[in-house]
mmCIF file of N, CA, C and O in Angstrom:
data_model
loop_
_atom_site.group_PDB
_atom_site.id
_atom_site.type_symbol
_atom_site.label_atom_id
_atom_site.label_comp_id
_atom_site.label_asym_id
_atom_site.label_seq_id
_atom_site.Cartn_x
_atom_site.Cartn_y
_atom_site.Cartn_z
ATOM 1 N N MET A 1 -54.985 -79.503 2.074
ATOM 2 C CA MET A 1 -54.960 -80.995 2.902
ATOM 3 C C MET A 1 -55.913 -80.163 4.070
ATOM 4 O O MET A 1 -55.330 -79.591 4.900
ATOM 5 N N ASP A 2 -56.855 -81.390 4.530
ATOM 6 C CA ASP A 2 -57.674 -81.348 5.605
ATOM 7 C C ASP A 2 -57.400 -81.685 6.954
ATOM 8 O O ASP A 2 -55.622 -82.129 6.869
ATOM 9 N N ASP A 3 -58.262 -81.070 8.346
ATOM 10 C CA ASP A 3 -57.250 -81.272 9.040
ATOM 11 C C ASP A 3 -56.846 -82.728 9.566
ATOM 12 O O ASP A 3 -55.834 -82.976 10.192
ATOM 13 N N THR A 4 -57.776 -83.782 9.085
ATOM 14 C CA THR A 4 -57.673 -84.708 9.478
ATOM 15 C C THR A 4 -56.540 -85.961 8.293
ATOM 16 O O THR A 4 -55.589 -86.546 9.354
ATOM 17 N N THR A 5 -56.540 -85.344 7.126
ATOM 18 C CA THR A 5 -55.468 -85.842 6.467
ATOM 19 C C THR A 5 -54.140 -84.985 7.596
ATOM 20 O O THR A 5 -52.780 -86.550 7.243
ATOM 21 N N ARG A 6 -54.279 -84.352 7.781
ATOM 22 C CA ARG A 6 -52.604 -83.469 8.767
ATOM 23 C C ARG A 6 -52.509 -84.260 9.690
ATOM 24 O O ARG A 6 -51.384 -84.472 9.233
ATOM 25 N N GLU A 7 -53.390 -84.424 10.663
ATOM 26 C CA GLU A 7 -53.051 -84.808 11.855
ATOM 27 C C GLU A 7 -52.177 -86.489 11.063
ATOM 28 O O GLU A 7 -51.642 -86.943 12.024
ATOM 29 N N ALA A 8 -53.394 -86.805 10.077
ATOM 30 C CA ALA A 8 -52.513 -88.998 9.948
ATOM 31 C C ALA A 8 -51.148 -88.812 9.111
ATOM 32 O O ALA A 8 -50.089 -89.504 10.118
ATOM 33 N N VAL A 9 -50.895 -88.047 8.346
ATOM 34 C CA VAL A 9 -49.462 -87.521 8.150
ATOM 35 C C VAL A 9 -48.717 -87.114 8.899
ATOM 36 O O VAL A 9 -47.563 -87.903 9.252
ATOM 37 N N ARG A 10 -48.978 -86.372 10.229
ATOM 38 C CA ARG A 10 -47.764 -86.278 11.117
ATOM 39 C C ARG A 10 -47.672 -87.084 12.075
ATOM 40 O O ARG A 10 -46.539 -87.704 12.229
ATOM 41 N N ALA A 11 -48.788 -88.274 12.527
ATOM 42 C CA ALA A 11 -48.690 -89.276 12.572
ATOM 43 C C ALA A 11 -47.750 -90.256 12.290
ATOM 44 O O ALA A 11 -46.570 -91.308 13.022
ATOM 45 N N PHE A 12 -48.002 -90.745 11.039
ATOM 46 C CA PHE A 12 -47.440 -91.418 9.966
ATOM 47 C C PHE A 12 -45.805 -90.955 10.415
ATOM 48 O O PHE A 12 -44.260 -91.509 10.565
ATOM 49 N N TYR A 13 -45.729 -89.819 10.734
ATOM 50 C CA TYR A 13 -44.182 -89.021 9.912
ATOM 51 C C TYR A 13 -43.592 -89.795 11.760
ATOM 52 O O TYR A 13 -42.550 -89.578 11.738
ATOM 53 N N ARG A 14 -44.219 -89.596 12.731
ATOM 54 C CA ARG A 14 -43.441 -89.744 13.901
ATOM 55 C C ARG A 14 -43.932 -91.581 13.951
ATOM 56 O O ARG A 14 -42.808 -91.971 14.569
ATOM 57 N N LEU A 15 -44.177 -91.978 13.141
ATOM 58 C CA LEU A 15 -43.862 -93.554 13.500
ATOM 59 C C LEU A 15 -42.852 -93.907 12.607
ATOM 60 O O LEU A 15 -41.906 -94.309 12.583
ATOM 61 N N LEU A 16 -42.848 -93.088 11.312
ATOM 62 C CA LEU A 16 -41.171 -93.139 10.496
ATOM 63 C C LEU A 16 -40.201 -92.762 11.889
ATOM 64 O O LEU A 16 -39.105 -93.639 11.566
ATOM 65 N N LYS A 17 -39.955 -91.913 12.510
ATOM 66 C CA LYS A 17 -38.903 -91.329 13.232
ATOM 67 C C LYS A 17 -39.301 -92.040 14.230
ATOM 68 O O LYS A 17 -37.603 -92.709 14.727
ATOM 69 N N ALA A 18 -39.953 -92.977 14.877
ATOM 70 C CA ALA A 18 -40.026 -93.545 16.147
ATOM 71 C C ALA A 18 -39.360 -94.982 15.312
ATOM 72 O O ALA A 18 -38.690 -95.534 16.044
ATOM 73 N N THR A 19 -39.472 -95.452 14.487
ATOM 74 C CA THR A 19 -39.081 -96.765 13.113
ATOM 75 C C THR A 19 -37.665 -96.266 13.257
ATOM 76 O O THR A 19 -37.056 -97.212 13.562
ATOM 77 N N ALA A 20 -37.118 -95.548 12.741
ATOM 78 C CA ALA A 20 -36.111 -94.973 12.959
ATOM 79 C C ALA A 20 -34.807 -95.088 14.204
ATOM 80 O O ALA A 20 -34.022 -95.389 14.118
ATOM 81 N N ALA A 21 -35.483 -94.432 14.904
ATOM 82 C CA ALA A 21 -34.860 -94.344 16.160
ATOM 83 C C ALA A 21 -34.649 -95.623 16.822
ATOM 84 O O ALA A 21 -33.672 -96.262 17.503
ATOM 85 N N ALA A 22 -35.535 -96.850 16.490
ATOM 86 C CA ALA A 22 -35.846 -97.783 17.200
ATOM 87 C C ALA A 22 -34.907 -98.902 16.377
ATOM 88 O O ALA A 22 -33.953 -99.733 17.092
ATOM 89 N N THR A 23 -34.372 -98.167 14.932
ATOM 90 C CA THR A 23 -33.485 -99.538 14.293
ATOM 91 C C THR A 23 -32.145 -98.520 14.951
ATOM 92 O O THR A 23 -31.307 -99.348 14.879
ATOM 93 N N ASP A 24 -31.751 -97.528 15.005
ATOM 94 C CA ASP A 24 -30.073 -96.900 15.346
ATOM 95 C C ASP A 24 -30.256 -97.499 16.973
ATOM 96 O O ASP A 24 -29.006 -97.679 17.090
ATOM 97 N N ASP A 25 -31.111 -97.619 17.774
ATOM 98 C CA ASP A 25 -30.877 -98.069 19.149
ATOM 99 C C ASP A 25 -31.821 -99.484 19.549
ATOM 100 O O ASP A 25 -32.399 -98.675 20.238
ATOM 101 N N PRO A 26 -31.470 -100.091 19.031
ATOM 102 C CA PRO A 26 -32.530 -101.588 19.187
ATOM 103 C C PRO A 26 -32.848 -101.707 20.664
ATOM 104 O O PRO A 26 -33.616 -102.518 21.244
ATOM 105 N N PHE A 27 -31.545 -101.449 21.571
ATOM 106 C CA PHE A 27 -31.922 -101.856 22.367
ATOM 107 C C PHE A 27 -31.839 -100.953 23.887
ATOM 108 O O PHE A 27 -31.840 -100.971 25.039
ATOM 109 N N ASN A 28 -32.459 -100.187 23.304
ATOM 110 C CA ASN A 28 -32.698 -98.699 23.830
ATOM 111 C C ASN A 28 -34.204 -99.270 25.163
ATOM 112 O O ASN A 28 -34.740 -99.646 24.223
ATOM 113 N N PRO A 29 -33.996 -98.963 26.029
ATOM 114 C CA PRO A 29 -35.399 -99.588 26.734
ATOM 115 C C PRO A 29 -36.726 -99.481 26.626
ATOM 116 O O PRO A 29 -38.143 -99.800 26.523
ATOM 117 N N GLY A 30 -36.821 -98.137 26.186
ATOM 118 C CA GLY A 30 -38.220 -97.486 25.903
ATOM 119 C C GLY A 30 -38.087 -97.774 24.432
ATOM 120 O O GLY A 30 -39.477 -97.273 23.675
ATOM 121 N N ALA A 31 -38.019 -98.349 23.332
ATOM 122 C CA ALA A 31 -37.609 -97.997 22.000
ATOM 123 C C ALA A 31 -39.407 -98.714 21.362
ATOM 124 O O ALA A 31 -40.147 -98.327 20.423
ATOM 125 N N ASP A 32 -39.691 -100.563 22.593
ATOM 126 C CA ASP A 32 -40.484 -100.993 21.799
ATOM 127 C C ASP A 32 -41.979 -100.197 22.421
ATOM 128 O O ASP A 32 -42.908 -100.630 21.423
ATOM 129 N N GLU A 33 -42.292 -99.650 23.539
ATOM 130 C CA GLU A 33 -43.187 -98.872 23.743
ATOM 131 C C GLU A 33 -42.977 -97.660 22.970
ATOM 132 O O GLU A 33 -44.258 -97.731 21.898
ATOM 133 N N THR A 34 -41.930 -96.965 22.611
ATOM 134 C CA THR A 34 -42.198 -96.480 21.649
ATOM 135 C C THR A 34 -42.315 -96.482 20.269
ATOM 136 O O THR A 34 -43.942 -95.449 19.631
ATOM 137 N N LEU A 35 -42.191 -97.346 19.834
ATOM 138 C CA LEU A 35 -42.851 -97.685 18.716
ATOM 139 C C LEU A 35 -43.968 -98.407 18.489
ATOM 140 O O LEU A 35 -44.623 -97.844 17.341
ATOM 141 N N THR A 36 -44.354 -99.256 19.448
ATOM 142 C CA THR A 36 -45.668 -99.567 19.578
ATOM 143 C C THR A 36 -46.905 -98.491 19.825
ATOM 144 O O THR A 36 -47.819 -98.133 18.913
ATOM 145 N N ASN A 37 -46.743 -97.462 20.739
ATOM 146 C CA ASN A 37 -47.393 -96.668 20.857
ATOM 147 C C ASN A 37 -47.564 -95.226 19.347
ATOM 148 O O ASN A 37 -48.471 -95.063 18.975
ATOM 149 N N ALA A 38 -46.484 -95.650 18.936
ATOM 150 C CA ALA A 38 -46.544 -94.441 17.477
ATOM 151 C C ALA A 38 -47.161 -95.211 16.037
ATOM 152 O O ALA A 38 -48.076 -95.080 15.571
ATOM 153 N N ALA A 39 -46.986 -96.747 16.135
ATOM 154 C CA ALA A 39 -47.332 -97.688 15.535
ATOM 155 C C ALA A 39 -49.248 -97.362 15.417
ATOM 156 O O ALA A 39 -49.942 -97.190 14.540
ATOM 157 N N TYR A 40 -49.391 -97.919 17.000
ATOM 158 C CA TYR A 40 -50.919 -97.343 17.008
ATOM 159 C C TYR A 40 -51.940 -95.927 16.771
ATOM 160 O O TYR A 40 -52.552 -95.970 16.391
ATOM 161 N N GLU A 41 -50.864 -95.324 17.025
ATOM 162 C CA GLU A 41 -51.898 -93.673 16.481
ATOM 163 C C GLU A 41 -51.588 -93.776 15.357
ATOM 164 O O GLU A 41 -52.543 -93.080 14.519
ATOM 165 N N ALA A 42 -50.840 -94.296 14.352
ATOM 166 C CA ALA A 42 -50.676 -93.911 13.234
ATOM 167 C C ALA A 42 -51.927 -94.176 12.467
ATOM 168 O O ALA A 42 -52.430 -94.262 11.605
ATOM 169 N N ASN A 43 -51.995 -95.979 12.923
ATOM 170 C CA ASN A 43 -52.918 -96.693 12.497
ATOM 171 C C ASN A 43 -54.479 -95.725 12.470
ATOM 172 O O ASN A 43 -55.371 -96.051 11.695
ATOM 173 N N ALA A 44 -54.589 -95.479 13.541
ATOM 174 C CA ALA A 44 -55.776 -94.999 14.027
ATOM 175 C C ALA A 44 -56.537 -93.458 13.226
ATOM 176 O O ALA A 44 -56.960 -93.522 12.773
ATOM 177 N N ALA A 45 -55.018 -92.666 12.988
ATOM 178 C CA ALA A 45 -55.184 -91.448 12.359
ATOM 179 C C ALA A 45 -55.279 -92.120 11.295
ATOM 180 O O ALA A 45 -55.984 -90.955 10.381
ATOM 181 N N MET A 46 -54.417 -92.838 10.362
ATOM 182 C CA MET A 46 -54.728 -92.877 9.139
ATOM 183 C C MET A 46 -55.901 -93.541 8.849
ATOM 184 O O MET A 46 -56.637 -93.451 7.515
ATOM 185 N N GLU A 47 -56.588 -94.420 9.401
ATOM 186 C CA GLU A 47 -57.938 -95.230 9.034
ATOM 187 C C GLU A 47 -58.968 -94.433 9.314
ATOM 188 O O GLU A 47 -60.223 -93.689 8.233
ATOM 189 N N ALA A 48 -59.284 -92.900 10.142
ATOM 190 C CA ALA A 48 -59.656 -91.921 10.046
ATOM 191 C C ALA A 48 -59.868 -90.941 9.130
ATOM 192 O O ALA A 48 -60.616 -90.235 8.480
ATOM 193 N N ALA A 49 -58.288 -90.928 8.367
ATOM 194 C CA ALA A 49 -58.669 -89.797 7.144
ATOM 195 C C ALA A 49 -58.207 -91.142 6.120
ATOM 196 O O ALA A 49 -58.503 -90.244 4.945
ATOM 197 N N GLY A 50 -58.771 -92.321 5.489
ATOM 198 C CA GLY A 50 -58.745 -93.064 4.511
ATOM 199 C C GLY A 50 -57.568 -92.809 3.957
ATOM 200 O O GLY A 50 -57.804 -93.724 2.615
ATOM 201 N N LEU A 51 -56.846 -93.183 4.685
ATOM 202 C CA LEU A 51 -55.227 -93.237 4.129
ATOM 203 C C LEU A 51 -54.893 -95.056 4.344
ATOM 204 O O LEU A 51 -54.014 -95.164 3.573
ATOM 205 N N LEU A 52 -55.356 -95.578 5.398
ATOM 206 C CA LEU A 52 -54.593 -96.973 5.525
ATOM 207 C C LEU A 52 -54.798 -97.052 3.624
ATOM 208 O O LEU A 52 -55.362 -97.856 3.176
ATOM 209 N N GLY A 53 -53.830 -98.337 3.650
ATOM 210 C CA GLY A 53 -53.697 -99.260 2.454
ATOM 211 C C GLY A 53 -53.388 -98.296 1.080
ATOM 212 O O GLY A 53 -52.996 -99.034 -0.082
ATOM 213 N N ARG A 54 -53.242 -97.316 1.684
ATOM 214 C CA ARG A 54 -52.369 -95.973 0.323
ATOM 215 C C ARG A 54 -50.939 -96.975 0.027
ATOM 216 O O ARG A 54 -50.288 -97.131 0.657
ATOM 217 N N PRO A 55 -50.224 -96.346 -1.647
ATOM 218 C CA PRO A 55 -49.085 -97.116 -1.607
ATOM 219 C C PRO A 55 -48.152 -95.886 -1.131
ATOM 220 O O PRO A 55 -48.317 -94.707 -0.607
ATOM 221 N N GLY A 56 -47.069 -96.503 -0.642
ATOM 222 C CA GLY A 56 -46.417 -95.830 0.125
ATOM 223 C C GLY A 56 -45.537 -94.252 -0.520
ATOM 224 O O GLY A 56 -45.820 -93.539 0.287
ATOM 225 N N PRO A 57 -45.329 -94.460 -1.345
ATOM 226 C CA PRO A 57 -45.217 -92.826 -2.267
ATOM 227 C C PRO A 57 -45.867 -92.085 -2.322
ATOM 228 O O PRO A 57 -45.676 -91.320 -1.849
ATOM 229 N N GLU A 58 -47.457 -92.385 -1.958
ATOM 230 C CA GLU A 58 -48.039 -91.482 -2.010
ATOM 231 C C GLU A 58 -48.622 -90.958 -0.702
ATOM 232 O O GLU A 58 -48.203 -89.685 -0.345
ATOM 233 N N LEU A 59 -47.456 -91.929 0.512
ATOM 234 C CA LEU A 59 -47.786 -91.409 2.015
ATOM 235 C C LEU A 59 -46.532 -90.601 1.465
ATOM 236 O O LEU A 59 -46.385 -89.255 2.967
ATOM 237 N N PHE A 60 -45.420 -90.662 1.658
ATOM 238 C CA PHE A 60 -43.865 -90.265 1.449
ATOM 239 C C PHE A 60 -44.409 -89.022 0.752
ATOM 240 O O PHE A 60 -43.793 -87.924 1.698
ATOM 241 N N ALA A 61 -45.208 -88.573 -0.572
ATOM 242 C CA ALA A 61 -45.434 -87.490 -0.750
ATOM 243 C C ALA A 61 -46.785 -86.566 0.126
ATOM 244 O O ALA A 61 -46.336 -85.032 0.248
ATOM 245 N N LEU A 62 -47.210 -87.064 1.235
ATOM 246 C CA LEU A 62 -48.160 -86.078 1.676
ATOM 247 C C LEU A 62 -47.116 -85.446 2.734
ATOM 248 O O LEU A 62 -47.132 -84.877 3.355
ATOM 249 N N VAL A 63 -46.257 -87.094 3.477
ATOM 250 C CA VAL A 63 -45.337 -86.273 4.393
ATOM 251 C C VAL A 63 -44.334 -85.069 4.103
ATOM 252 O O VAL A 63 -44.177 -84.114 4.761
ATOM 253 N N ARG A 64 -44.423 -85.147 2.867
ATOM 254 C CA ARG A 64 -42.825 -84.125 1.891
ATOM 255 C C ARG A 64 -43.926 -82.597 2.177
ATOM 256 O O ARG A 64 -43.298 -81.694 2.138
ATOM 257 N N GLU A 65 -45.098 -82.846 1.613
ATOM 258 C CA GLU A 65 -45.616 -81.793 1.918
ATOM 259 C C GLU A 65 -45.967 -80.992 3.222
ATOM 260 O O GLU A 65 -45.955 -79.690 3.097
ATOM 261 N N GLU A 66 -46.267 -81.722 4.237
ATOM 262 C CA GLU A 66 -46.373 -81.106 5.498
ATOM 263 C C GLU A 66 -45.198 -80.979 5.962
ATOM 264 O O GLU A 66 -44.663 -80.276 6.763
ATOM 265 N N PHE A 67 -43.752 -81.691 5.824
ATOM 266 C CA PHE A 67 -42.404 -81.397 6.302
ATOM 267 C C PHE A 67 -41.185 -81.630 4.856
ATOM 268 O O PHE A 67 -40.880 -82.871 4.847
ATOM 269 N N PRO A 68 -41.637 -80.558 4.244
ATOM 270 C CA PRO A 68 -40.321 -80.490 3.261
ATOM 271 C C PRO A 68 -39.153 -80.970 3.112
ATOM 272 O O PRO A 68 -38.529 -81.129 2.169
ATOM 273 N N ASP A 69 -38.492 -80.912 4.423
ATOM 274 C CA ASP A 69 -37.306 -81.010 4.166
ATOM 275 C C ASP A 69 -36.817 -82.834 4.707
ATOM 276 O O ASP A 69 -36.055 -83.072 4.942
ATOM 277 N N PHE A 70 -38.091 -83.442 4.620
ATOM 278 C CA PHE A 70 -38.376 -85.042 5.257
ATOM 279 C C PHE A 70 -37.812 -85.756 3.831
ATOM 280 O O PHE A 70 -37.400 -85.271 2.682
ATOM 281 N N ASP A 71 -36.532 -86.923 4.216
ATOM 282 C CA ASP A 71 -35.826 -87.310 3.646
ATOM 283 C C ASP A 71 -35.899 -88.784 4.053
ATOM 284 O O ASP A 71 -35.565 -89.405 4.584
ATOM 285 N N PRO A 72 -36.785 -89.305 2.785
ATOM 286 C CA PRO A 72 -36.783 -91.028 3.299
ATOM 287 C C PRO A 72 -35.452 -91.659 3.424
ATOM 288 O O PRO A 72 -35.644 -93.036 4.172
ATOM 289 N N THR A 73 -34.405 -91.315 2.554
ATOM 290 C CA THR A 73 -33.220 -92.142 3.389
ATOM 291 C C THR A 73 -32.519 -92.164 3.842
ATOM 292 O O THR A 73 -31.407 -92.165 3.695
ATOM 293 N N ALA A 74 -32.320 -90.898 4.700
ATOM 294 C CA ALA A 74 -31.859 -90.417 5.991
ATOM 295 C C ALA A 74 -32.108 -91.281 6.670
ATOM 296 O O ALA A 74 -32.700 -91.818 6.841
#
């Protein structure tokens, strides 16, 4: 995995984590801003890596490659 792809995968992972946190505690005062920032970061990084529009299973496979303990169902 090249550095651009790795950074995109890491940004997507942070977006997944921010989404889970916002879902778990939607009334957290910083949830909206955190989620928005993570989404912008992931979008820009994924665009730079050519990953926008890739199928979900492919993206999750890349996340699991970088973060072997990742479980999207947890």
